[in-house]
GROMACS .gro file of C-alpha atoms in nm:
model
  313
    1MET     CA    1   0.565   0.251  -1.564
    2HIS     CA    2   0.857   0.011  -1.577
    3ASP     CA    3   0.838  -0.355  -1.676
    4ILE     CA    4   0.763  -0.629  -1.424
    5ARG     CA    5   1.057  -0.866  -1.375
    6THR     CA    6   0.949  -1.228  -1.420
    7VAL     CA    7   1.145  -1.553  -1.419
    8THR     CA    8   1.117  -1.569  -1.798
    9GLY     CA    9   1.208  -1.205  -1.864
   10PRO     CA   10   1.058  -0.855  -1.848
   11LEU     CA   11   0.680  -0.823  -1.872
   12ASP     CA   12   0.498  -0.509  -1.989
   13PRO     CA   13   0.237  -0.427  -1.721
   14ALA     CA   14  -0.011  -0.361  -2.003
   15ALA     CA   15   0.015  -0.732  -2.090
   16VAL     CA   16  -0.136  -0.826  -1.752
   17ARG     CA   17  -0.495  -0.836  -1.869
   18GLY     CA   18  -0.636  -1.064  -1.601
   19PRO     CA   19  -0.601  -1.115  -1.226
   20ALA     CA   20  -0.283  -1.185  -1.033
   21LEU     CA   21  -0.219  -1.397  -0.727
   22ALA     CA   22  -0.026  -1.160  -0.502
   23HIS     CA   23   0.129  -1.405  -0.253
   24GLU     CA   24   0.193  -1.765  -0.349
   25HIS     CA   25   0.452  -2.041  -0.329
   26LEU     CA   26   0.514  -2.273  -0.623
   27ALA     CA   27   0.842  -2.429  -0.502
   28LEU     CA   28   0.956  -2.418  -0.140
   29ASP     CA   29   1.084  -2.625   0.150
   30LEU     CA   30   0.994  -2.518   0.502
   31ARG     CA   31   1.016  -2.862   0.659
   32ARG     CA   32   1.115  -2.866   1.025
   33ASP     CA   33   1.130  -3.139   1.286
   34ALA     CA   34   0.762  -3.121   1.375
   35ASP     CA   35   0.629  -3.039   1.027
   36ARG     CA   36   0.739  -3.246   0.729
   37ALA     CA   37   0.456  -3.141   0.496
   38ALA     CA   38   0.552  -2.779   0.428
   39VAL     CA   39   0.713  -2.858   0.094
   40LEU     CA   40   0.651  -2.813  -0.277
   41ASP     CA   41   0.928  -2.968  -0.485
   42GLY     CA   42   0.992  -3.153  -0.809
   43ARG     CA   43   0.734  -3.416  -0.719
   44HIS     CA   44   0.465  -3.149  -0.724
   45ALA     CA   45   0.579  -2.925  -1.012
   46ASP     CA   46   0.350  -3.082  -1.273
   47ALA     CA   47   0.048  -3.049  -1.045
   48VAL     CA   48   0.135  -2.686  -0.968
   49ALA     CA   49   0.180  -2.599  -1.336
   50GLY     CA   50  -0.142  -2.781  -1.419
   51GLU     CA   51  -0.341  -2.581  -1.167
   52LEU     CA   52  -0.202  -2.252  -1.298
   53ALA     CA   53  -0.274  -2.349  -1.658
   54VAL     CA   54  -0.636  -2.426  -1.572
   55LEU     CA   55  -0.669  -2.092  -1.391
   56ARG     CA   56  -0.523  -1.911  -1.692
   57GLU     CA   57  -0.804  -2.060  -1.900
   58GLU     CA   58  -1.084  -2.038  -1.642
   59ALA     CA   59  -1.010  -1.709  -1.465
   60GLY     CA   60  -0.762  -1.534  -1.694
   61LEU     CA   61  -0.482  -1.570  -1.438
   62SER     CA   62  -0.207  -1.346  -1.573
   63LEU     CA   63   0.060  -1.326  -1.302
   64VAL     CA   64   0.179  -1.502  -0.987
   65ILE     CA   65   0.397  -1.327  -0.728
   66GLU     CA   66   0.601  -1.612  -0.577
   67LEU     CA   67   0.741  -1.521  -0.237
   68SER     CA   68   0.979  -1.802  -0.147
   69CYS     CA   69   1.301  -1.622  -0.058
   70ARG     CA   70   1.644  -1.712   0.080
   71GLY     CA   71   1.623  -1.995   0.333
   72MET     CA   72   1.277  -2.105   0.218
   73GLY     CA   73   1.389  -2.365  -0.034
   74ARG     CA   74   1.354  -2.119  -0.321
   75ASP     CA   75   1.406  -2.282  -0.662
   76VAL     CA   76   1.400  -2.031  -0.947
   77THR     CA   77   1.480  -2.299  -1.206
   78ALA     CA   78   1.160  -2.478  -1.103
   79LEU     CA   79   0.971  -2.147  -1.118
   80ALA     CA   80   1.087  -2.086  -1.474
   81ARG     CA   81   0.980  -2.435  -1.576
   82ILE     CA   82   0.639  -2.401  -1.407
   83SER     CA   83   0.588  -2.061  -1.569
   84LYS     CA   84   0.669  -2.194  -1.916
   85ASP     CA   85   0.459  -2.508  -1.871
   86SER     CA   86   0.155  -2.316  -1.743
   87GLY     CA   87   0.182  -2.008  -1.962
   88VAL     CA   88   0.151  -1.788  -1.652
   89PRO     CA   89   0.422  -1.527  -1.579
   90VAL     CA   90   0.584  -1.567  -1.236
   91VAL     CA   91   0.772  -1.310  -1.026
   92ALA     CA   92   1.054  -1.448  -0.807
   93ALA     CA   93   1.168  -1.298  -0.477
   94THR     CA   94   1.469  -1.231  -0.260
   95GLY     CA   95   1.504  -1.145   0.108
   96TRP     CA   96   1.479  -1.337   0.436
   97TYR     CA   97   1.174  -1.493   0.601
   98TYR     CA   98   1.117  -1.466   0.977
   99GLU     CA   99   1.382  -1.562   1.232
  100PRO     CA  100   1.314  -1.937   1.284
  101PHE     CA  101   1.390  -1.984   0.913
  102HIS     CA  102   1.690  -1.752   0.881
  103PRO     CA  103   1.985  -1.926   0.714
  104SER     CA  104   2.325  -1.898   0.878
  105GLU     CA  105   2.421  -1.611   0.646
  106VAL     CA  106   2.199  -1.378   0.850
  107GLY     CA  107   2.382  -1.471   1.172
  108ARG     CA  108   2.538  -1.157   1.305
  109ALA     CA  109   2.586  -0.996   0.964
  110GLY     CA  110   2.540  -0.621   0.971
  111VAL     CA  111   2.266  -0.439   0.782
  112GLU     CA  112   2.513  -0.316   0.517
  113GLU     CA  113   2.639  -0.668   0.446
  114LEU     CA  114   2.284  -0.802   0.421
  115THR     CA  115   2.183  -0.514   0.197
  116ASP     CA  116   2.477  -0.584  -0.033
  117THR     CA  117   2.371  -0.949  -0.059
  118LEU     CA  118   2.023  -0.850  -0.172
  119VAL     CA  119   2.137  -0.578  -0.412
  120ARG     CA  120   2.384  -0.818  -0.571
  121GLU     CA  121   2.111  -1.077  -0.625
  122ILE     CA  122   1.869  -0.816  -0.761
  123THR     CA  123   2.125  -0.677  -1.007
  124GLU     CA  124   2.316  -0.993  -1.105
  125GLY     CA  125   2.041  -1.252  -1.074
  126ILE     CA  126   1.981  -1.579  -0.887
  127GLY     CA  127   2.167  -1.898  -0.963
  128PRO     CA  128   2.359  -1.993  -1.277
  129GLU     CA  129   2.075  -1.876  -1.502
  130GLY     CA  130   2.092  -1.527  -1.350
  131ILE     CA  131   1.713  -1.508  -1.302
  132LEU     CA  132   1.625  -1.164  -1.170
  133PRO     CA  133   1.396  -1.127  -0.868
  134GLY     CA  134   1.111  -0.884  -0.916
  135VAL     CA  135   1.017  -0.829  -0.552
  136ILE     CA  136   1.171  -0.845  -0.204
  137GLY     CA  137   0.981  -1.073   0.030
  138GLU     CA  138   0.835  -1.232   0.217
  139VAL     CA  139   1.054  -1.058   0.473
  140GLY     CA  140   0.932  -1.168   0.810
  141SER     CA  141   0.883  -1.101   1.176
  142HIS     CA  142   0.682  -1.267   1.451
  143GLY     CA  143   0.519  -1.102   1.748
  144ASP     CA  144   0.426  -0.739   1.790
  145ARG     CA  145   0.783  -0.621   1.733
  146PRO     CA  146   1.057  -0.776   1.517
  147SER     CA  147   1.343  -0.957   1.688
  148GLU     CA  148   1.695  -0.818   1.652
  149PRO     CA  149   1.785  -1.042   1.351
  150GLU     CA  150   1.448  -0.963   1.194
  151VAL     CA  151   1.516  -0.590   1.234
  152ARG     CA  152   1.842  -0.631   1.041
  153ALA     CA  153   1.672  -0.833   0.766
  154LEU     CA  154   1.388  -0.581   0.736
  155LYS     CA  155   1.626  -0.284   0.727
  156ALA     CA  156   1.833  -0.456   0.459
  157ALA     CA  157   1.518  -0.523   0.257
  158ALA     CA  158   1.417  -0.158   0.276
  159ARG     CA  159   1.761  -0.030   0.180
  160ALA     CA  160   1.787  -0.277  -0.109
  161ALA     CA  161   1.441  -0.173  -0.226
  162VAL     CA  162   1.536   0.196  -0.222
  163ALA     CA  163   1.858   0.118  -0.412
  164THR     CA  164   1.700  -0.101  -0.680
  165GLY     CA  165   1.340   0.016  -0.720
  166LEU     CA  166   1.175  -0.307  -0.607
  167SER     CA  167   0.886  -0.332  -0.361
  168VAL     CA  168   0.880  -0.523  -0.029
  169VAL     CA  169   0.628  -0.781   0.093
  170THR     CA  170   0.632  -0.872   0.460
  171HIS     CA  171   0.539  -1.182   0.655
  172ALA     CA  172   0.357  -1.070   0.968
  173GLN     CA  173   0.317  -1.393   1.165
  174LEU     CA  174  -0.056  -1.447   1.226
  175GLY     CA  175  -0.107  -1.087   1.115
  176ARG     CA  176   0.071  -0.936   1.414
  177GLY     CA  177   0.338  -0.664   1.407
  178GLY     CA  178   0.241  -0.497   1.080
  179ALA     CA  179   0.252  -0.144   1.219
  180ALA     CA  180   0.603  -0.202   1.356
  181GLN     CA  181   0.716  -0.345   1.022
  182LEU     CA  182   0.578  -0.045   0.833
  183ALA     CA  183   0.743   0.201   1.074
  184LEU     CA  184   1.079   0.027   1.043
  185LEU     CA  185   1.069   0.004   0.661
  186THR     CA  186   0.959   0.363   0.607
  187ALA     CA  187   1.224   0.488   0.853
  188GLU     CA  188   1.482   0.353   0.606
  189GLY     CA  189   1.337   0.574   0.332
  190LEU     CA  190   1.106   0.327   0.159
  191PRO     CA  191   0.775   0.490   0.058
  192PRO     CA  192   0.463   0.321   0.201
  193HIS     CA  193   0.321   0.243  -0.144
  194ARG     CA  194   0.623   0.016  -0.205
  195ILE     CA  195   0.529  -0.193   0.101
  196CYS     CA  196   0.274  -0.473   0.135
  197VAL     CA  197   0.206  -0.588   0.492
  198GLY     CA  198   0.135  -0.959   0.482
  199HIS     CA  199  -0.127  -1.191   0.635
  200GLN     CA  200  -0.358  -0.920   0.760
  201ASP     CA  201  -0.659  -1.145   0.701
  202LEU     CA  202  -0.537  -1.345   1.002
  203LEU     CA  203  -0.571  -1.039   1.229
  204ASP     CA  204  -0.930  -0.965   1.329
  205ASP     CA  205  -0.871  -0.594   1.380
  206PRO     CA  206  -1.024  -0.366   1.114
  207ALA     CA  207  -0.874  -0.058   1.281
  208VAL     CA  208  -0.521  -0.187   1.215
  209HIS     CA  209  -0.609  -0.256   0.851
  210ARG     CA  210  -0.749   0.095   0.809
  211GLU     CA  211  -0.441   0.250   0.969
  212LEU     CA  212  -0.198   0.059   0.746
  213ALA     CA  213  -0.397   0.152   0.435
  214ALA     CA  214  -0.439   0.515   0.542
  215ARG     CA  215  -0.061   0.538   0.580
  216GLY     CA  216  -0.030   0.427   0.219
  217ALA     CA  217   0.077   0.063   0.252
  218TYR     CA  218  -0.085  -0.232   0.078
  219VAL     CA  219  -0.279  -0.466   0.307
  220ALA     CA  220  -0.260  -0.834   0.214
  221PHE     CA  221  -0.557  -1.065   0.250
  222ASP     CA  222  -0.335  -1.344   0.130
  223THR     CA  223  -0.430  -1.665   0.313
  224VAL     CA  224  -0.775  -1.701   0.158
  225GLY     CA  225  -0.901  -2.056   0.203
  226LYS     CA  226  -0.678  -2.145   0.498
  227GLU     CA  227  -0.975  -2.221   0.720
  228SER     CA  228  -0.764  -2.378   0.994
  229TYR     CA  229  -0.617  -2.033   1.062
  230GLN     CA  230  -0.921  -1.814   0.996
  231SER     CA  231  -1.261  -1.870   0.838
  232ASP     CA  232  -1.329  -1.717   0.497
  233THR     CA  233  -1.643  -1.573   0.654
  234ALA     CA  234  -1.422  -1.367   0.885
  235ARG     CA  235  -1.192  -1.273   0.594
  236LEU     CA  236  -1.492  -1.157   0.394
  237ARG     CA  237  -1.616  -0.941   0.682
  238LEU     CA  238  -1.272  -0.785   0.731
  239LEU     CA  239  -1.221  -0.716   0.362
  240LEU     CA  240  -1.567  -0.564   0.324
  241ALA     CA  241  -1.486  -0.335   0.618
  242LEU     CA  242  -1.166  -0.221   0.447
  243VAL     CA  243  -1.352  -0.161   0.121
  244ALA     CA  244  -1.629   0.029   0.300
  245ALA     CA  245  -1.363   0.251   0.459
  246GLY     CA  246  -1.252   0.353   0.109
  247HIS     CA  247  -0.932   0.148   0.091
  248ALA     CA  248  -1.002  -0.103  -0.186
  249ASP     CA  249  -0.705   0.053  -0.366
  250ARG     CA  250  -0.476  -0.090  -0.097
  251ALA     CA  251  -0.599  -0.452  -0.082
  252LEU     CA  252  -0.405  -0.745  -0.231
  253LEU     CA  253  -0.556  -1.095  -0.244
  254SER     CA  254  -0.408  -1.445  -0.261
  255CYS     CA  255  -0.413  -1.797  -0.111
  256ASP     CA  256  -0.053  -1.853   0.013
  257ILE     CA  257  -0.035  -2.218  -0.094
  258SER     CA  258   0.261  -2.339   0.113
  259ARG     CA  259   0.239  -2.718   0.142
  260HIS     CA  260   0.160  -2.998  -0.098
  261GLY     CA  261  -0.155  -3.092   0.093
  262TYR     CA  262  -0.316  -2.769  -0.025
  263LEU     CA  263  -0.292  -2.876  -0.391
  264ARG     CA  264  -0.614  -2.985  -0.560
  265ASP     CA  265  -0.449  -3.311  -0.663
  266GLU     CA  266  -0.425  -3.394  -0.293
  267GLY     CA  267  -0.773  -3.278  -0.199
  268GLY     CA  268  -0.679  -2.923  -0.098
  269GLN     CA  269  -0.836  -2.592  -0.195
  270GLY     CA  270  -0.567  -2.513  -0.452
  271TYR     CA  271  -0.452  -2.186  -0.604
  272GLY     CA  272  -0.796  -2.131  -0.753
  273HIS     CA  273  -0.988  -2.104  -0.426
  274LEU     CA  274  -0.977  -1.724  -0.450
  275PHE     CA  275  -1.152  -1.730  -0.789
  276ARG     CA  276  -1.385  -2.024  -0.738
  277SER     CA  277  -1.507  -1.953  -0.385
  278PHE     CA  278  -1.402  -1.623  -0.230
  279LEU     CA  279  -1.458  -1.377  -0.516
  280PRO     CA  280  -1.811  -1.508  -0.583
  281ARG     CA  281  -1.889  -1.444  -0.216
  282LEU     CA  282  -1.740  -1.096  -0.248
  283ARG     CA  283  -1.960  -1.027  -0.551
  284ALA     CA  284  -2.266  -1.160  -0.369
  285ALA     CA  285  -2.188  -0.912  -0.089
  286GLY     CA  286  -2.217  -0.626  -0.339
  287VAL     CA  287  -1.858  -0.569  -0.456
  288ASP     CA  288  -1.868  -0.492  -0.829
  289ASP     CA  289  -1.639  -0.619  -1.103
  290ASP     CA  290  -1.443  -0.294  -1.124
  291LEU     CA  291  -1.344  -0.314  -0.757
  292ILE     CA  292  -1.254  -0.682  -0.797
  293ASP     CA  293  -1.036  -0.592  -1.096
  294LEU     CA  294  -0.878  -0.320  -0.882
  295MET     CA  295  -0.791  -0.560  -0.601
  296THR     CA  296  -0.683  -0.854  -0.817
  297ARG     CA  297  -0.514  -0.686  -1.115
  298ARG     CA  298  -0.450  -0.313  -1.092
  299ASN     CA  299  -0.331  -0.313  -0.730
  300PRO     CA  300  -0.069  -0.589  -0.782
  301ILE     CA  301   0.064  -0.412  -1.091
  302ARG     CA  302   0.088  -0.079  -0.910
  303PHE     CA  303   0.252  -0.242  -0.611
  304LEU     CA  304   0.521  -0.414  -0.818
  305THR     CA  305   0.596  -0.114  -1.039
  306GLY     CA  306   0.559   0.164  -0.783
  307ALA     CA  307   0.283   0.331  -0.981
  308HIS     CA  308   0.041   0.562  -0.802
  309ALA     CA  309  -0.334   0.513  -0.789
  310GLU     CA  310  -0.403   0.778  -1.052
  311GLU     CA  311  -0.188   0.604  -1.312
  312ALA     CA  312  -0.388   0.391  -1.553
  313VAL     CA  313  -0.305   0.021  -1.570
   0.00000   0.00000   0.00000
């Protein structure tokens, strides 16, 4: 099993002794005309690092997969500083979000050109520090089928993943289009176990979750606590259905903190909502500690490294 690439250097998977957050944002800027609050920048870095440090002590938080990619205000220098200040390893990402947030470089660039951009960043690093991304994502689409630019970005992500050995996380807007994303990515030669289909806890369709998991992909319940999109009661029901169907080995959990108003300092649920609220409810519903360790620690490690379920982590 190869090392996990973090913003502060390679990390032995065996060193990840506690849970991971599989889909978070620690530094991003998604501000648009109608929404000026979708930002986490230097003003918030101390609060972000503080939350992670507390979770390291309280919950054993051992890894954060940070999925701000190209065009999302990604700031790997800030990620490195937050990681060092909090003592929590952080994985950085590359790729392109969904079409409304595509930077001009996507434009009409062909799949080969886009693939080359990603492979270059994966092999040479991001920015002057040359920080290496450890995952491709969150590569997005919206609707039941990706738009033409989204198809190119997804194909490039798959080809770059095959070329470099990284895994791919998708953004399925409101949970829709996951099956189309999986079909497109696997058609480019990427194995399903290197794919995590995002935001499935926003889609109230257990049959879709079962199908994605049965095909070998990871299924992300990654907006835990975002009650304005979906109640945690619904998320709990959907996750329990996936577990009951025998697919706990394909679930990834996180909170997707994506605006400063979600921080605890500002009265939000914070990065710890998964540990403080949702996992206790999962335990109360009869899910044991081994399955929780599977979903919060072993699954993220296997996803990042490409390990198979039978490999010990």
